Amino acid sequence: MAPKAVTVTSPAAFPVAFPAVFVLLLLFAPSATAHDYSDALRKCILFFEGQRSGKLPADQRVKWRSHSALHDGASAGVDLTGGYYDAGDNIKFGFPMAFTTTMLAWSVIDFGKTMGSELGNAVRAVKWGTDYLLKATATNGVVYVQVGDAISDHNCWERPEDMDTLRTAYKIDRNHPGSDVAGETAAALAAASIVFRSRDPAYSRILLNRAVKVAKLWAKVSYFCTIRYRHMP
């Protein structure tokens, strides 16, 4: 099945993909009050590990989660495994995932030095997102912006390890533009390149080069929103 190209009316209609837990990344150190912000930070980053899609690494801390959605993108002839599931369902929405990755990256850039032992986990959370975004932008002139069908997914409550719902791949291209999600994807890749500038220079260059490529391509396309929710229940 070929990937579906879709058109969008309003970013405001986009569902809140992830709880705003990344905001708590700003609350990085124990304070003099009774609140344990170090524990809050640990649990916030742990949340993202629970949302991981694809083949999970050996250091996965959420042990009740396992590999899932290992054939995402196969219907379109591309590899779209990995990334993060959206909120409480098994859809992968590119727009909120890119925004989340952007915010995670800037949290590390601005507050990484005070994250203590959670810094490594925060960096790994950023990379889990960017590894997927690199796959989503690997085809020239195309950004894959969604995997999964919202209607079939929302009509069936099940673990991602057991899901048997449609894994349709949706994309934007020049004939079906989506400069909003493309711009956010470029922003996520660019911000993450700063995170890895000294940690992994080669990976940082890959991220930055892809960000520039995506940004230049979509800067030539007039602004147009991405996903119209006719497929939402």
mmCIF file of C-alpha atoms in Angstrom:
data_model
loop_
_atom_site.group_PDB
_atom_site.id
_atom_site.type_symbol
_atom_site.label_atom_id
_atom_site.label_comp_id
_atom_site.label_asym_id
_atom_site.label_seq_id
_atom_site.Cartn_x
_atom_site.Cartn_y
_atom_site.Cartn_z
ATOM 1 C CA MET A 1 0.000 0.000 0.000
ATOM 2 C CA ALA A 2 1.415 3.372 -1.028
ATOM 3 C CA PRO A 3 1.801 6.019 1.674
ATOM 4 C CA LYS A 4 -1.048 8.481 1.870
ATOM 5 C CA ALA A 5 -0.311 12.157 1.316
ATOM 6 C CA VAL A 6 -2.508 14.302 3.491
ATOM 7 C CA THR A 7 -3.420 17.924 3.896
ATOM 8 C CA VAL A 8 -3.913 19.819 7.156
ATOM 9 C CA THR A 9 -6.137 22.660 8.239
ATOM 10 C CA SER A 10 -5.004 23.758 11.690
ATOM 11 C CA PRO A 11 -2.110 22.915 14.004
ATOM 12 C CA ALA A 12 -4.451 23.778 16.867
ATOM 13 C CA ALA A 13 -6.498 20.730 15.983
ATOM 14 C CA PHE A 14 -3.495 18.497 16.563
ATOM 15 C CA PRO A 15 -4.012 16.261 19.581
ATOM 16 C CA VAL A 16 -1.674 16.723 22.517
ATOM 17 C CA ALA A 17 0.691 13.904 21.728
ATOM 18 C CA PHE A 18 2.710 13.786 24.873
ATOM 19 C CA PRO A 19 1.814 15.065 28.332
ATOM 20 C CA ALA A 20 3.814 18.184 28.989
ATOM 21 C CA VAL A 21 6.185 16.222 31.161
ATOM 22 C CA PHE A 22 9.223 17.626 29.406
ATOM 23 C CA VAL A 23 8.528 20.939 31.141
ATOM 24 C CA LEU A 24 9.616 19.241 34.328
ATOM 25 C CA LEU A 25 13.033 18.780 32.800
ATOM 26 C CA LEU A 26 13.539 22.367 33.886
ATOM 27 C CA LEU A 27 13.122 21.255 37.463
ATOM 28 C CA PHE A 28 16.401 19.475 37.611
ATOM 29 C CA ALA A 29 17.877 19.525 41.094
ATOM 30 C CA PRO A 30 16.741 18.844 44.655
ATOM 31 C CA SER A 31 15.525 22.027 46.290
ATOM 32 C CA ALA A 32 15.438 23.149 49.884
ATOM 33 C CA THR A 33 11.690 22.413 49.926
ATOM 34 C CA ALA A 34 10.025 19.079 50.456
ATOM 35 C CA HIS A 35 9.719 18.557 46.707
ATOM 36 C CA ASP A 36 12.150 16.071 45.192
ATOM 37 C CA TYR A 37 12.721 17.469 41.730
ATOM 38 C CA SER A 38 15.473 14.970 40.976
ATOM 39 C CA ASP A 39 12.932 12.184 41.321
ATOM 40 C CA ALA A 40 10.453 14.147 39.216
ATOM 41 C CA LEU A 41 13.065 14.523 36.491
ATOM 42 C CA ARG A 42 13.883 10.819 36.600
ATOM 43 C CA LYS A 43 10.236 9.855 36.235
ATOM 44 C CA CYS A 44 9.639 12.340 33.441
ATOM 45 C CA ILE A 45 12.456 10.938 31.341
ATOM 46 C CA LEU A 46 11.338 7.421 32.212
ATOM 47 C CA PHE A 47 7.976 8.281 30.684
ATOM 48 C CA PHE A 48 9.596 8.658 27.281
ATOM 49 C CA GLU A 49 11.140 5.203 27.553
ATOM 50 C CA GLY A 50 7.641 3.856 28.104
ATOM 51 C CA GLN A 51 6.541 5.544 24.858
ATOM 52 C CA ARG A 52 9.307 4.066 22.728
ATOM 53 C CA SER A 53 8.363 2.268 19.535
ATOM 54 C CA GLY A 54 10.469 -0.208 17.581
ATOM 55 C CA LYS A 55 13.271 -2.506 18.712
ATOM 56 C CA LEU A 56 14.126 -1.592 22.283
ATOM 57 C CA PRO A 57 17.748 -1.418 23.482
ATOM 58 C CA ALA A 58 19.280 -3.637 26.138
ATOM 59 C CA ASP A 59 19.407 -0.734 28.609
ATOM 60 C CA GLN A 60 15.638 -0.143 28.403
ATOM 61 C CA ARG A 61 14.556 0.606 31.971
ATOM 62 C CA VAL A 62 10.815 0.065 31.501
ATOM 63 C CA LYS A 63 11.035 -3.705 31.500
ATOM 64 C CA TRP A 64 7.340 -4.396 30.927
ATOM 65 C CA ARG A 65 7.651 -2.858 27.453
ATOM 66 C CA SER A 66 9.002 -4.901 24.556
ATOM 67 C CA HIS A 67 9.681 -4.570 20.813
ATOM 68 C CA SER A 68 6.735 -3.317 18.765
ATOM 69 C CA ALA A 69 5.805 -1.954 15.333
ATOM 70 C CA LEU A 70 8.862 -3.534 13.750
ATOM 71 C CA HIS A 71 7.444 -3.236 10.231
ATOM 72 C CA ASP A 72 6.412 0.420 10.290
ATOM 73 C CA GLY A 73 6.942 1.950 6.855
ATOM 74 C CA ALA A 74 7.081 -1.391 5.055
ATOM 75 C CA SER A 75 3.885 -0.633 3.133
ATOM 76 C CA ALA A 76 5.618 2.446 1.688
ATOM 77 C CA GLY A 77 8.937 0.700 1.094
ATOM 78 C CA VAL A 78 10.750 2.660 3.805
ATOM 79 C CA ASP A 79 11.960 2.064 7.354
ATOM 80 C CA LEU A 80 9.877 4.054 9.829
ATOM 81 C CA THR A 81 10.548 1.950 12.889
ATOM 82 C CA GLY A 82 11.394 3.640 16.153
ATOM 83 C CA GLY A 83 10.295 6.989 17.485
ATOM 84 C CA TYR A 84 7.674 7.616 20.131
ATOM 85 C CA TYR A 85 4.020 6.671 20.358
ATOM 86 C CA ASP A 86 1.526 9.462 20.800
ATOM 87 C CA ALA A 87 -0.086 9.943 24.239
ATOM 88 C CA GLY A 88 -2.215 6.912 25.165
ATOM 89 C CA ASP A 89 -2.479 5.354 21.719
ATOM 90 C CA ASN A 90 -0.196 3.624 19.252
ATOM 91 C CA ILE A 91 -0.047 6.297 16.547
ATOM 92 C CA LYS A 92 3.203 8.031 15.691
ATOM 93 C CA PHE A 93 2.508 11.683 14.829
ATOM 94 C CA GLY A 94 5.511 13.483 13.393
ATOM 95 C CA PHE A 95 4.529 17.029 14.363
ATOM 96 C CA PRO A 96 4.237 16.605 18.156
ATOM 97 C CA MET A 97 7.125 14.140 18.160
ATOM 98 C CA ALA A 98 9.348 16.732 16.483
ATOM 99 C CA PHE A 99 8.204 19.441 18.890
ATOM 100 C CA THR A 100 8.859 17.175 21.855
ATOM 101 C CA THR A 101 12.328 16.368 20.551
ATOM 102 C CA THR A 102 13.031 20.070 20.100
ATOM 103 C CA MET A 103 12.046 20.809 23.705
ATOM 104 C CA LEU A 104 14.019 17.860 25.061
ATOM 105 C CA ALA A 105 17.072 19.021 23.136
ATOM 106 C CA TRP A 106 16.869 22.592 24.444
ATOM 107 C CA SER A 107 16.339 21.297 27.975
ATOM 108 C CA VAL A 108 19.649 19.449 27.679
ATOM 109 C CA ILE A 109 21.373 22.448 26.074
ATOM 110 C CA ASP A 110 20.217 24.917 28.721
ATOM 111 C CA PHE A 111 20.056 22.754 31.852
ATOM 112 C CA GLY A 112 22.124 19.658 31.102
ATOM 113 C CA LYS A 113 24.893 20.629 33.497
ATOM 114 C CA THR A 114 22.466 20.503 36.403
ATOM 115 C CA MET A 115 20.668 17.266 35.464
ATOM 116 C CA GLY A 116 23.122 15.128 37.367
ATOM 117 C CA SER A 117 22.860 11.396 36.772
ATOM 118 C CA GLU A 118 19.812 11.863 34.514
ATOM 119 C CA LEU A 119 21.753 13.736 31.836
ATOM 120 C CA GLY A 120 22.684 10.554 29.992
ATOM 121 C CA ASN A 121 19.070 9.382 29.972
ATOM 122 C CA ALA A 122 17.915 12.775 28.698
ATOM 123 C CA VAL A 123 20.456 12.687 25.860
ATOM 124 C CA ARG A 124 19.335 9.179 24.934
ATOM 125 C CA ALA A 125 15.728 10.388 24.884
ATOM 126 C CA VAL A 126 16.711 13.083 22.375
ATOM 127 C CA LYS A 127 18.537 10.588 20.173
ATOM 128 C CA TRP A 128 15.600 8.168 20.170
ATOM 129 C CA GLY A 129 13.552 10.953 18.631
ATOM 130 C CA THR A 130 16.149 12.161 16.128
ATOM 131 C CA ASP A 131 17.001 8.659 14.928
ATOM 132 C CA TYR A 132 13.379 8.367 13.868
ATOM 133 C CA LEU A 133 13.224 11.846 12.333
ATOM 134 C CA LEU A 134 16.270 11.002 10.213
ATOM 135 C CA LYS A 135 14.355 8.011 8.852
ATOM 136 C CA ALA A 136 11.261 10.140 8.252
ATOM 137 C CA THR A 137 13.294 12.594 6.151
ATOM 138 C CA ALA A 138 15.534 10.101 4.338
ATOM 139 C CA THR A 139 13.584 10.293 1.052
ATOM 140 C CA ASN A 140 14.343 13.389 -1.023
ATOM 141 C CA GLY A 141 11.412 15.787 -1.149
ATOM 142 C CA VAL A 142 9.361 13.816 1.360
ATOM 143 C CA VAL A 143 8.726 13.953 5.082
ATOM 144 C CA TYR A 144 6.786 11.087 6.623
ATOM 145 C CA VAL A 145 4.519 12.663 9.220
ATOM 146 C CA GLN A 146 2.404 9.849 10.625
ATOM 147 C CA VAL A 147 2.343 6.086 11.037
ATOM 148 C CA GLY A 148 -0.893 4.404 12.020
ATOM 149 C CA ASP A 149 -4.585 4.909 11.352
ATOM 150 C CA ALA A 150 -6.348 6.923 14.042
ATOM 151 C CA ILE A 151 -9.789 5.432 13.522
ATOM 152 C CA SER A 152 -8.754 1.785 13.781
ATOM 153 C CA ASP A 153 -6.312 2.580 16.569
ATOM 154 C CA HIS A 154 -8.748 4.582 18.698
ATOM 155 C CA ASN A 155 -11.387 1.882 18.283
ATOM 156 C CA CYS A 156 -9.091 -0.739 19.790
ATOM 157 C CA TRP A 157 -7.402 -0.401 23.173
ATOM 158 C CA GLU A 158 -4.363 -2.664 23.179
ATOM 159 C CA ARG A 159 -0.674 -2.799 23.957
ATOM 160 C CA PRO A 160 1.625 -1.792 21.088
ATOM 161 C CA GLU A 161 3.304 -5.187 21.381
ATOM 162 C CA ASP A 162 -0.024 -6.823 20.476
ATOM 163 C CA MET A 163 -1.546 -4.303 18.073
ATOM 164 C CA ASP A 164 -3.084 -5.523 14.847
ATOM 165 C CA THR A 165 -4.425 -2.173 13.633
ATOM 166 C CA LEU A 166 -3.489 -0.453 10.379
ATOM 167 C CA ARG A 167 0.022 1.025 10.207
ATOM 168 C CA THR A 168 -0.590 3.331 7.258
ATOM 169 C CA ALA A 169 2.271 5.717 6.477
ATOM 170 C CA TYR A 170 1.340 9.338 5.747
ATOM 171 C CA LYS A 171 3.676 11.797 4.049
ATOM 172 C CA ILE A 172 3.975 15.358 2.834
ATOM 173 C CA ASP A 173 5.643 16.332 -0.434
ATOM 174 C CA ARG A 174 5.594 19.196 -2.924
ATOM 175 C CA ASN A 175 2.146 18.244 -4.164
ATOM 176 C CA HIS A 176 0.831 17.812 -0.618
ATOM 177 C CA PRO A 177 2.766 20.433 1.365
ATOM 178 C CA GLY A 178 3.071 20.722 5.107
ATOM 179 C CA SER A 179 5.574 23.433 5.914
ATOM 180 C CA ASP A 180 4.545 23.505 9.578
ATOM 181 C CA VAL A 181 5.559 19.953 10.402
ATOM 182 C CA ALA A 182 8.564 20.175 8.065
ATOM 183 C CA GLY A 183 9.753 23.296 9.853
ATOM 184 C CA GLU A 184 9.372 21.705 13.278
ATOM 185 C CA THR A 185 11.214 18.610 12.083
ATOM 186 C CA ALA A 186 14.101 20.784 10.886
ATOM 187 C CA ALA A 187 14.085 22.609 14.230
ATOM 188 C CA ALA A 188 14.296 19.345 16.155
ATOM 189 C CA LEU A 189 17.209 18.097 14.077
ATOM 190 C CA ALA A 190 19.036 21.419 14.371
ATOM 191 C CA ALA A 191 18.569 21.671 18.140
ATOM 192 C CA ALA A 192 19.694 18.084 18.619
ATOM 193 C CA SER A 193 22.814 18.777 16.560
ATOM 194 C CA ILE A 194 23.864 21.169 19.330
ATOM 195 C CA VAL A 195 23.290 18.469 21.950
ATOM 196 C CA PHE A 196 25.643 16.115 20.110
ATOM 197 C CA ARG A 197 28.160 18.701 18.894
ATOM 198 C CA SER A 198 30.799 17.604 21.407
ATOM 199 C CA ARG A 199 29.313 14.231 22.405
ATOM 200 C CA ASP A 200 29.208 12.767 18.892
ATOM 201 C CA PRO A 201 30.484 15.236 16.251
ATOM 202 C CA ALA A 202 29.787 12.915 13.310
ATOM 203 C CA TYR A 203 26.172 12.386 14.358
ATOM 204 C CA SER A 204 25.822 16.112 15.020
ATOM 205 C CA ARG A 205 26.886 16.910 11.462
ATOM 206 C CA ILE A 206 24.374 14.407 10.086
ATOM 207 C CA LEU A 207 21.602 16.070 12.088
ATOM 208 C CA LEU A 208 22.582 19.582 11.064
ATOM 209 C CA ASN A 209 22.974 18.719 7.382
ATOM 210 C CA ARG A 210 19.552 17.055 7.351
ATOM 211 C CA ALA A 211 18.001 20.011 9.164
ATOM 212 C CA VAL A 212 19.371 22.414 6.560
ATOM 213 C CA LYS A 213 18.192 20.169 3.722
ATOM 214 C CA VAL A 214 14.664 19.916 5.095
ATOM 215 C CA ALA A 215 14.488 23.620 5.911
ATOM 216 C CA LYS A 216 15.708 24.709 2.468
ATOM 217 C CA LEU A 217 13.272 22.412 0.705
ATOM 218 C CA TRP A 218 10.225 23.557 2.604
ATOM 219 C CA ALA A 219 11.218 27.227 2.668
ATOM 220 C CA LYS A 220 10.377 27.180 -1.039
ATOM 221 C CA VAL A 221 6.856 25.953 -0.349
ATOM 222 C CA SER A 222 4.164 28.394 0.703
ATOM 223 C CA TYR A 223 2.909 27.891 4.250
ATOM 224 C CA PHE A 224 0.365 25.140 4.468
ATOM 225 C CA CYS A 225 -0.764 23.122 7.454
ATOM 226 C CA THR A 226 -0.366 19.417 7.417
ATOM 227 C CA ILE A 227 -3.009 17.028 8.647
ATOM 228 C CA ARG A 228 -6.732 17.422 8.208
ATOM 229 C CA TYR A 229 -8.471 15.320 10.766
ATOM 230 C CA ARG A 230 -11.061 13.783 8.520
ATOM 231 C CA HIS A 231 -9.570 10.450 9.588
ATOM 232 C CA MET A 232 -10.050 11.204 13.274
ATOM 233 C CA PRO A 233 -13.106 9.746 15.023
#
